[in-house]
Coordinates of N, CA and C and ligand atoms in Angstrom, one line a residue:
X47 N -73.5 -61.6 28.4 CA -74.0 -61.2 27.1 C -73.7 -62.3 26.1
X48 N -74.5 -62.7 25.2 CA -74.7 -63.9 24.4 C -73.7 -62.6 22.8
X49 N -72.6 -62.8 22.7 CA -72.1 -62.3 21.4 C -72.8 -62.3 20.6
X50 N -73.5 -63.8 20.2 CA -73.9 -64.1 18.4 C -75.1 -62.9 18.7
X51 N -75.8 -62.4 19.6 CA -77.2 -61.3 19.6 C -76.4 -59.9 19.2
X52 N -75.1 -59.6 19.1 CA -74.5 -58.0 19.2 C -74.6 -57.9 18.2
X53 N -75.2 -57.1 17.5 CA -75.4 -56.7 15.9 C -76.3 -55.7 16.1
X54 N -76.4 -54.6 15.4 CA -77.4 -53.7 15.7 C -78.9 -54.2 15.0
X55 N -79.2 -55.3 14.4 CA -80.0 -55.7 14.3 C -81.1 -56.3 15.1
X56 N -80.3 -56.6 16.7 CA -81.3 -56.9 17.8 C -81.0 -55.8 19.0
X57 N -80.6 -54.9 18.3 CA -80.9 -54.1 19.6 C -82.4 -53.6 19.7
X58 N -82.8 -53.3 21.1 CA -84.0 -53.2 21.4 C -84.1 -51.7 21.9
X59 N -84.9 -51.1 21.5 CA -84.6 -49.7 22.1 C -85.5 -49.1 23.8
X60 N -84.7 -48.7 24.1 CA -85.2 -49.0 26.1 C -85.6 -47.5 25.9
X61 N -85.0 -46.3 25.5 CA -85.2 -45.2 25.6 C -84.9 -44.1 24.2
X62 N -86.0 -43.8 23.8 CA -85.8 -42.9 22.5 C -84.9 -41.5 22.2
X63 N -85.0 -41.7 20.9 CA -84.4 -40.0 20.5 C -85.0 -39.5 21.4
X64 N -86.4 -38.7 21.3 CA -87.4 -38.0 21.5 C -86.8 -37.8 23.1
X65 N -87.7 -39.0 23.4 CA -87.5 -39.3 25.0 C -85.9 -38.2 25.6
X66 N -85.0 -38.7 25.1 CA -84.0 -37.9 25.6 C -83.7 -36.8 25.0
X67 N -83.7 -36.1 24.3 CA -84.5 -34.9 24.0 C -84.6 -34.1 25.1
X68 N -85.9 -34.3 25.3 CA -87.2 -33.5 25.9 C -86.2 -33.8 27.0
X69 N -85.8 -35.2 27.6 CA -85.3 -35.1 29.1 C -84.0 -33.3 29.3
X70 N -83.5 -33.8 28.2 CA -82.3 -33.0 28.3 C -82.8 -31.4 28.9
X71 N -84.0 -31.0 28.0 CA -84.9 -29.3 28.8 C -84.4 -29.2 29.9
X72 N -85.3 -30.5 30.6 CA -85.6 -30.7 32.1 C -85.0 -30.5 32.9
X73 N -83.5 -31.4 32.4 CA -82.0 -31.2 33.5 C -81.9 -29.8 33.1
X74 N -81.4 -29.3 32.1 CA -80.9 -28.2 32.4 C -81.7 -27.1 33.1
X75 N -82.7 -27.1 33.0 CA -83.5 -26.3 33.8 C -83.4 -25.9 35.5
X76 N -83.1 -27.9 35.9 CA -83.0 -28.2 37.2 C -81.5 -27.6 37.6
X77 N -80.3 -27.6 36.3 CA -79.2 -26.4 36.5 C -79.3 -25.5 36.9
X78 N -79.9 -25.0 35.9 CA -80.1 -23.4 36.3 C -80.5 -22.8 37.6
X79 N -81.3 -23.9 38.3 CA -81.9 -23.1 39.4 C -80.6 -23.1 40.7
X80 N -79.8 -24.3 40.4 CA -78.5 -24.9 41.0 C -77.5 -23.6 41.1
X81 N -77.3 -23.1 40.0 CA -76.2 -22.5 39.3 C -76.8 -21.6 38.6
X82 N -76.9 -20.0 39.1 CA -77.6 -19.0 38.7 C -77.3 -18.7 37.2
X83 N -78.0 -17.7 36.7 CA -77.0 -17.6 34.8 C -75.7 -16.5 35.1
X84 N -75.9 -15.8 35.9 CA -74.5 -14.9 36.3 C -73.0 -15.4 36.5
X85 N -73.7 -16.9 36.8 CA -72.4 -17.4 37.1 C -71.6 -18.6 36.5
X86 N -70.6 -18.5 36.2 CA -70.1 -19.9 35.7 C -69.9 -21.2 35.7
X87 N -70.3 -22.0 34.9 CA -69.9 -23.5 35.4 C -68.9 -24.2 34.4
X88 N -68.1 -24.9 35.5 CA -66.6 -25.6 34.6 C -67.4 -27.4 34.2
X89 N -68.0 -27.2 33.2 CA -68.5 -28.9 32.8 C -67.5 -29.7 32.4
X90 N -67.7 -31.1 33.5 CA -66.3 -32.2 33.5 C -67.1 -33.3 32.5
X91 N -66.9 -33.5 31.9 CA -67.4 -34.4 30.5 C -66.1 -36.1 30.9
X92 N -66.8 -36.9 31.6 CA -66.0 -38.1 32.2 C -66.3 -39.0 30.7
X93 N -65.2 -39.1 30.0 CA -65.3 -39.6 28.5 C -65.0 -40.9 29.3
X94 N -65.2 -41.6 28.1 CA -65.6 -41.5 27.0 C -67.4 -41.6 26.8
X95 N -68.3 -42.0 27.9 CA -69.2 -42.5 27.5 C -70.7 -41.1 27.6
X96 N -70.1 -40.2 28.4 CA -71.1 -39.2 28.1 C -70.3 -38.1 27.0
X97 N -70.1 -38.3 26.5 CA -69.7 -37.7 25.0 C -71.0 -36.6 24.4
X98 N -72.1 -38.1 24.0 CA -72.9 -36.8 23.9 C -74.0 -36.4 24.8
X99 N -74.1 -37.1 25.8 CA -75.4 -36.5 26.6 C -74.9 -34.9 27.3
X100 N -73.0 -35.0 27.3 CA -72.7 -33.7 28.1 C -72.5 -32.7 26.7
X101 N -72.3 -33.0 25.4 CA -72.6 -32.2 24.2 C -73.7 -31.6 24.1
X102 N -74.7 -32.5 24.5 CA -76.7 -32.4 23.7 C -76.7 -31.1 25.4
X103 N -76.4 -31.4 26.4 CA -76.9 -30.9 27.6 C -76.4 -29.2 28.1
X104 N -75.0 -29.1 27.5 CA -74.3 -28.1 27.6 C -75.0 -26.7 26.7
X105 N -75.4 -27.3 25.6 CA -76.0 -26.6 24.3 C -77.1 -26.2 25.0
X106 N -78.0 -26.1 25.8 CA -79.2 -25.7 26.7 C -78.7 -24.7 27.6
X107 N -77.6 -25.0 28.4 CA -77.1 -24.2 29.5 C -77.1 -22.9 28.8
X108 N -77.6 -21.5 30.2 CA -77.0 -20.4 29.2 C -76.0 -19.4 29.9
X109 N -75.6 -20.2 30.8 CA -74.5 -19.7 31.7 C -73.5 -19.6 30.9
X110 N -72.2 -19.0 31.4 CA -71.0 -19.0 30.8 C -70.1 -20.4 31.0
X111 N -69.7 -21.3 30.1 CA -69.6 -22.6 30.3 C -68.1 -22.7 29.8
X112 N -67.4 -23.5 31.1 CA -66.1 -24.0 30.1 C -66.4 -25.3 30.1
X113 N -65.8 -26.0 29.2 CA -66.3 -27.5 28.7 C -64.2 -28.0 29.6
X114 N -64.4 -29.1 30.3 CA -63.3 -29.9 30.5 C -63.2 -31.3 30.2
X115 N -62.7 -32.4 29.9 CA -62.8 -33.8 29.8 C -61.7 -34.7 30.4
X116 N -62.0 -35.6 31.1 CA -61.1 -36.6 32.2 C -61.8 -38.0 31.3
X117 N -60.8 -38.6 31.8 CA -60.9 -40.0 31.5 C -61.0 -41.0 32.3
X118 N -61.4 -42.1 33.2 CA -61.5 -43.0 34.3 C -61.7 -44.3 33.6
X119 N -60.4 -44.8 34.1 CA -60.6 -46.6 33.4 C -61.6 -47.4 34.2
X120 N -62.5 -48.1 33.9 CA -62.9 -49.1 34.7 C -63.4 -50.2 34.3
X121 N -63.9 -50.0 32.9 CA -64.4 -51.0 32.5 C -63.8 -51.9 31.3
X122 N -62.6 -51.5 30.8 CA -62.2 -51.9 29.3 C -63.1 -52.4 28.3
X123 N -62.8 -53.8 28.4 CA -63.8 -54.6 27.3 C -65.2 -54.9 27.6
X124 N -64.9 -54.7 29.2 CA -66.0 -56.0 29.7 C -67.6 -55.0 30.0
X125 N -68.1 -56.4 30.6 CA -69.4 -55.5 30.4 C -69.9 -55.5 32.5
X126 N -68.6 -56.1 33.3 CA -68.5 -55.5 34.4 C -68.1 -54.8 35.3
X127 N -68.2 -54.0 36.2 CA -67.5 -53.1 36.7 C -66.3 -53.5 37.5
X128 N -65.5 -52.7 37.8 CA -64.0 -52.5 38.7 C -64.0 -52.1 39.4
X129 N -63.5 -52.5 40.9 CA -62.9 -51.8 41.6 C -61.5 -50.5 41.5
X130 N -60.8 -51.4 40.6 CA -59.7 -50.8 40.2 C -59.9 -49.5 39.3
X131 N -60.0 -48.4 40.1 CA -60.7 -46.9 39.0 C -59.3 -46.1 38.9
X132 N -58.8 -45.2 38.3 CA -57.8 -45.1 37.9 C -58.2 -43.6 37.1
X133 N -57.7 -42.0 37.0 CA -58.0 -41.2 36.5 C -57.0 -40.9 35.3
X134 N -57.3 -41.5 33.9 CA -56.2 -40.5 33.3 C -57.0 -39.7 32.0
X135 N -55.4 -39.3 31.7 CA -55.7 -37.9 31.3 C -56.2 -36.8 32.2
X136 N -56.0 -36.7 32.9 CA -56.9 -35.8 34.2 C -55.7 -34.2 34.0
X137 N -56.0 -33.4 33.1 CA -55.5 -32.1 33.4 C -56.6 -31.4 33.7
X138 N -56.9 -30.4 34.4 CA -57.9 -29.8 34.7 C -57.4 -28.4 35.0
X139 N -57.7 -27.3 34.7 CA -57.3 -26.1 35.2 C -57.6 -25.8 36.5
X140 N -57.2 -24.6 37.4 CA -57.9 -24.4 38.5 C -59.5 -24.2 39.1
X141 N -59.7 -25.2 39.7 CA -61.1 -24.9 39.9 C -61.4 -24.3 41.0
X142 N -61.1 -23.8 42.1 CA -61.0 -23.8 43.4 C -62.0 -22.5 43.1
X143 N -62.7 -22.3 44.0 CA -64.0 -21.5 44.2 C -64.7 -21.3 43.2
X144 N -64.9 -22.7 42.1 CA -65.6 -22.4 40.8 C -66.6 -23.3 40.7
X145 N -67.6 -23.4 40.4 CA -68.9 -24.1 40.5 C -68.5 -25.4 38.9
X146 N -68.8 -26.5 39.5 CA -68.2 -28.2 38.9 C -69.6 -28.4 38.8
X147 N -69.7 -28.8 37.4 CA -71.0 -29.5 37.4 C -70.1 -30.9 36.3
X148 N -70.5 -32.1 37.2 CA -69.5 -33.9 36.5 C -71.1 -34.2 35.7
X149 N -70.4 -34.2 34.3 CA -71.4 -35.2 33.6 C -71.1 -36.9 33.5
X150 N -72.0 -37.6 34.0 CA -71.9 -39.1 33.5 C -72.9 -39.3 32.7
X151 N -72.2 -40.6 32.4 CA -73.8 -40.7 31.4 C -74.5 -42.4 31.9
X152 N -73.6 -42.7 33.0 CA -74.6 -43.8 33.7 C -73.4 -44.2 34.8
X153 N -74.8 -44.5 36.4 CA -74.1 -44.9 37.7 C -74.5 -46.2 37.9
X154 N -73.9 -47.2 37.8 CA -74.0 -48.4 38.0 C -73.3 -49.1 39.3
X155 N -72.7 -49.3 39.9 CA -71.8 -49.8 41.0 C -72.1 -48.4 42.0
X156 N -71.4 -47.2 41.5 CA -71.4 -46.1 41.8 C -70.2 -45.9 42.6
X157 N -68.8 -46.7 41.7 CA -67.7 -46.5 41.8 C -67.2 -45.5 41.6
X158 N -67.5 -45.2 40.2 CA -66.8 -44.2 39.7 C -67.9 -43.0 40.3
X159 N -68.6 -42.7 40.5 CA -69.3 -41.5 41.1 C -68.4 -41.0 42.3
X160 N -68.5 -42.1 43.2 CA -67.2 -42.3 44.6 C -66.3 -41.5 44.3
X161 N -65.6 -42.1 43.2 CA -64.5 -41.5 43.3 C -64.5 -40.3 42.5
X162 N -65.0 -39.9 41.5 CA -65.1 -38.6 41.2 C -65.2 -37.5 41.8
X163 N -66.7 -37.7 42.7 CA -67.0 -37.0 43.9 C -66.0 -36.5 44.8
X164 N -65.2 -37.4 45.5 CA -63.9 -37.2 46.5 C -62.9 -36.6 45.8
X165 N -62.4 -37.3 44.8 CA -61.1 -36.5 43.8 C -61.7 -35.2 43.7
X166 N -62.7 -34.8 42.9 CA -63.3 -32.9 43.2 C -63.0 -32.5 44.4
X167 N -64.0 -33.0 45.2 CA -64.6 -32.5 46.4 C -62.8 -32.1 47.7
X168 N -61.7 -33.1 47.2 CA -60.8 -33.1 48.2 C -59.4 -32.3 47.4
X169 N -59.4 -32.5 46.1 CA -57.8 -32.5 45.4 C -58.3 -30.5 44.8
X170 N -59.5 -30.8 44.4 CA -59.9 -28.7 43.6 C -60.7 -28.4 44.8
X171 N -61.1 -28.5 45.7 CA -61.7 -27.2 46.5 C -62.7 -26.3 46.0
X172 N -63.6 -27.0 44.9 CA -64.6 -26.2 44.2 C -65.5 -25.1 45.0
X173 N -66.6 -24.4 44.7 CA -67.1 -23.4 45.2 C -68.1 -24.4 45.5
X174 N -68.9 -25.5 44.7 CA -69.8 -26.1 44.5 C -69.9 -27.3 43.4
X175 N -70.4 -28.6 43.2 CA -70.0 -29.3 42.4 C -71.1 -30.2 42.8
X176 N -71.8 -29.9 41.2 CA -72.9 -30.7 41.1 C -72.8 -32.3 40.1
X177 N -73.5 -33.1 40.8 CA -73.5 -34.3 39.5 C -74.7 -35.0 38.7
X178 N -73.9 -34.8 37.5 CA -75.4 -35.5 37.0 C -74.8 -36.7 36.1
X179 N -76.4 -37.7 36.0 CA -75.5 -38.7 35.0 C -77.1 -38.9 34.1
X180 N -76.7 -39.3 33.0 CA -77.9 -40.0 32.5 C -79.0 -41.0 32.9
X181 N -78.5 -42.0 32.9 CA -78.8 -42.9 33.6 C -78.4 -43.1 34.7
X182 N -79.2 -44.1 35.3 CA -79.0 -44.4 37.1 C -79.9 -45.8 37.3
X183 N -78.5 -46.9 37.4 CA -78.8 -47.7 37.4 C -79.0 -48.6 38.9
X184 N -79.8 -48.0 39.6 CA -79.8 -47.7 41.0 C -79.8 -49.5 41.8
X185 N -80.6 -50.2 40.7 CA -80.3 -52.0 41.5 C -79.0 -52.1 41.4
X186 N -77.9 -51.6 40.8 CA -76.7 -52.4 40.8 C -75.4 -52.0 41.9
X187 N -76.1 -51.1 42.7 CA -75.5 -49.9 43.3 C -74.4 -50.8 44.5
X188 N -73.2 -50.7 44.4 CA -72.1 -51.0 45.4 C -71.9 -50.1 46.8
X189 N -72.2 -49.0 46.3 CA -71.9 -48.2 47.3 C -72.5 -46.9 47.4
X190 N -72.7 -46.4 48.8 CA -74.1 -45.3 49.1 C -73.3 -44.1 47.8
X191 N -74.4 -44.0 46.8 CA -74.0 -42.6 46.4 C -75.3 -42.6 45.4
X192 N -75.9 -41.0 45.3 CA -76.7 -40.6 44.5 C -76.5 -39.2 43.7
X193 N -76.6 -39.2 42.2 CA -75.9 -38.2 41.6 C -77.5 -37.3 42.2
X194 N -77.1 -36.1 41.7 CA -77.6 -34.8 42.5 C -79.1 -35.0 41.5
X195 N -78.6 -34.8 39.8 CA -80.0 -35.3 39.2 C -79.7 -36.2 38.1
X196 N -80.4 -36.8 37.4 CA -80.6 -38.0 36.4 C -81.4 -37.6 35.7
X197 N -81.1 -38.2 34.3 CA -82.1 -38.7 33.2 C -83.3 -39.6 33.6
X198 N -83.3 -41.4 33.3 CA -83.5 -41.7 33.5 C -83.0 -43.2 34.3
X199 N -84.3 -43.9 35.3 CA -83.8 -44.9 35.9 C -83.9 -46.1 34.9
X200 N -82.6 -47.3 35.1 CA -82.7 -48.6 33.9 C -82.1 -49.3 35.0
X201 N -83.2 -50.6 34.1 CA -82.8 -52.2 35.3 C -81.6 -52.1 35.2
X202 N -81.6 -53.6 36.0 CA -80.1 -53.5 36.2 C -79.5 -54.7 34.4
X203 N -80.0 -54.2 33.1 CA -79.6 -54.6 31.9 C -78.2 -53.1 31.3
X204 N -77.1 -54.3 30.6 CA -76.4 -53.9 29.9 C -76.6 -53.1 28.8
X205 N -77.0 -51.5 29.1 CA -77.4 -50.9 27.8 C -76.0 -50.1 26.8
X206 N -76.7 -49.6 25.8 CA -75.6 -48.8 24.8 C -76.3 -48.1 23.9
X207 N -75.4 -47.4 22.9 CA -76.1 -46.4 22.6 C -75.8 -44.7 23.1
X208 N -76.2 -43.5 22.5 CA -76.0 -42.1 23.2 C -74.8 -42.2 23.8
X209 N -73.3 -42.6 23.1 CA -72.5 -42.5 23.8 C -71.8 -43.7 24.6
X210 N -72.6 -44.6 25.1 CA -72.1 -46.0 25.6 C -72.1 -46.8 24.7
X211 N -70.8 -47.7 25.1 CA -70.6 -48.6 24.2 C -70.2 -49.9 24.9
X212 N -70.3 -51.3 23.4 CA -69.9 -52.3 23.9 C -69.0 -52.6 22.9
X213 N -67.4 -52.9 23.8 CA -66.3 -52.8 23.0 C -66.0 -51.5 21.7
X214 N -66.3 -50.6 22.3 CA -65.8 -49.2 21.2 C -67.2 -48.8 20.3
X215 N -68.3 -50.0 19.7 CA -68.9 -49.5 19.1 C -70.5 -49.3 19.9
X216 N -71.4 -49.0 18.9 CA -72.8 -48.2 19.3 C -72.8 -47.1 19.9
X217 N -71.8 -46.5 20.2 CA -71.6 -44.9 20.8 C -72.6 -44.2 20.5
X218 N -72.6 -44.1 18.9 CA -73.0 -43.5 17.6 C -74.6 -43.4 17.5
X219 N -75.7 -44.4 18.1 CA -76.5 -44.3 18.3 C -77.3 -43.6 18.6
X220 N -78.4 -42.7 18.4 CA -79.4 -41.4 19.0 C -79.9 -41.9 20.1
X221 N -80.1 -43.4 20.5 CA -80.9 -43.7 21.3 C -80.5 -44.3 22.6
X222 N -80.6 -45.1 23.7 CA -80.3 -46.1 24.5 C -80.7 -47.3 23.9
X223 N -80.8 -48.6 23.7 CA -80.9 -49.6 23.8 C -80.1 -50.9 24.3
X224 N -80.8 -52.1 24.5 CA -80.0 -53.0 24.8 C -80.3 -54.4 23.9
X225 N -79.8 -55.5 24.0 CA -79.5 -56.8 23.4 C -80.4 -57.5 24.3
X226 N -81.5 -58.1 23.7 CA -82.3 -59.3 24.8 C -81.6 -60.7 24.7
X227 N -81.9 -61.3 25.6 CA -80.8 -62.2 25.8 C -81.8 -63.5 24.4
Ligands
5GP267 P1 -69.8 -47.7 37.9 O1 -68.5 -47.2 38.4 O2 -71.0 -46.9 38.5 O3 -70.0 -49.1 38.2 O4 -69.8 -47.6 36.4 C1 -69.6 -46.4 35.7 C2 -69.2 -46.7 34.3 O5 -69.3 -48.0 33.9 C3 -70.0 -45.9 33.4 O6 -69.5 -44.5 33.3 C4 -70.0 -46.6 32.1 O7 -68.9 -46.2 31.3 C5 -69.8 -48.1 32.5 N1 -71.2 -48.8 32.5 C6 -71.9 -49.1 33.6 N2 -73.1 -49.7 33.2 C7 -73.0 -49.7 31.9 C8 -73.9 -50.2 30.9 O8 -75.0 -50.7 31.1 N3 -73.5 -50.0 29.6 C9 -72.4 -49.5 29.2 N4 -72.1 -49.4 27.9 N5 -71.5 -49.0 30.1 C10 -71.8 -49.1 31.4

């Protein structure tokens, strides 16, 4: 990434308010059929970067919802991925026969999906555990894994925005965009 372009002055917008929006219906809809309304789902909010796609998403659901949040280091400053994934803050109440639905808000290497997936699937003994992420950045993919459903698909470009950020800021953004080189 070229620094002197990081200003929100050249960001370029790849994906709109609107656009995610209207996606947001969609997922939840494709919940519901997953996860009946009778029944509960414990939503894992993998901060910091889906902040709000798992805010904007949860607000649709009309199941009985507990909201939970974990933390996974991988990327610090940089704008490339890690092998080195690491869970903290990870308190989580009992999940064991309780329906997990993991919000991300983008799969890129598909490290951290890996390991999400396993840590649920092996350490809680859920009933069921669905994943979704916003994005799915499917060229950059390291290793076999596909979340259950997605927003949308993006090249393999450095975006931000709705939650993602570069170095702490553009979180704040309504939108996706990215920095043309
Ligand atoms: P993965 O383990 O799939 O390589 O990456 C997962 C994490 O890396 C995401 O949850 C996100 O925090 C970060 N990440 C991957 N690609 C991007 C990107 O294009 N922009 C930003 N801001 N973060 C990214």
């Amino acid at each position: 990434m070229n620094e002197d372009n990081i200003n929100l002055n050249n960001i370029k917008v790849l994906i709109t308010e609107a656009e995610i929006q209207n996606k947001l219906k969609t997922l939840a809809e494709k919940i519901e059929k997953e996860f009946p309304i009778n029944e509960e789902i414990c939503v894992i909010c993998v901060l910091k970067g889906s902040v709000m796609f798992c805010a904007d998403l949860v607000k649709h659901l009309k199941n009985m919802v507990q909201m939970e949040f974990i933390r996974i280091s991988s990327y610090g400053n940089e704008t490339k991925s890690s092998n080195n994934l690491q869970a903290i803050d990870l308190t989580l109440p009992n999940l064991a026969d309780k329906n997990v639905l993991i919000v991300e808000d983008i799969i890129d290497t598909g490290l951290t999906a890996r390991f999400l997936t396993d840590l649920f699937k092996i350490k809680h003994h859920p009933k069921k555990v669905l994943f979704i992420s916003l994005l799915n950045k499917k060229c950059a993919r390291q290793v076999e894994i596909e979340p259950d459903y997605y927003g949308f698909e993006v090249d393999d470009k450095f975006v931000v925005g709705y939650g993602l950020d570069y170095k702490g800021y553009f979180r704040n953004l309504p939108y996706i965009g990215y920095f043309p080189n």
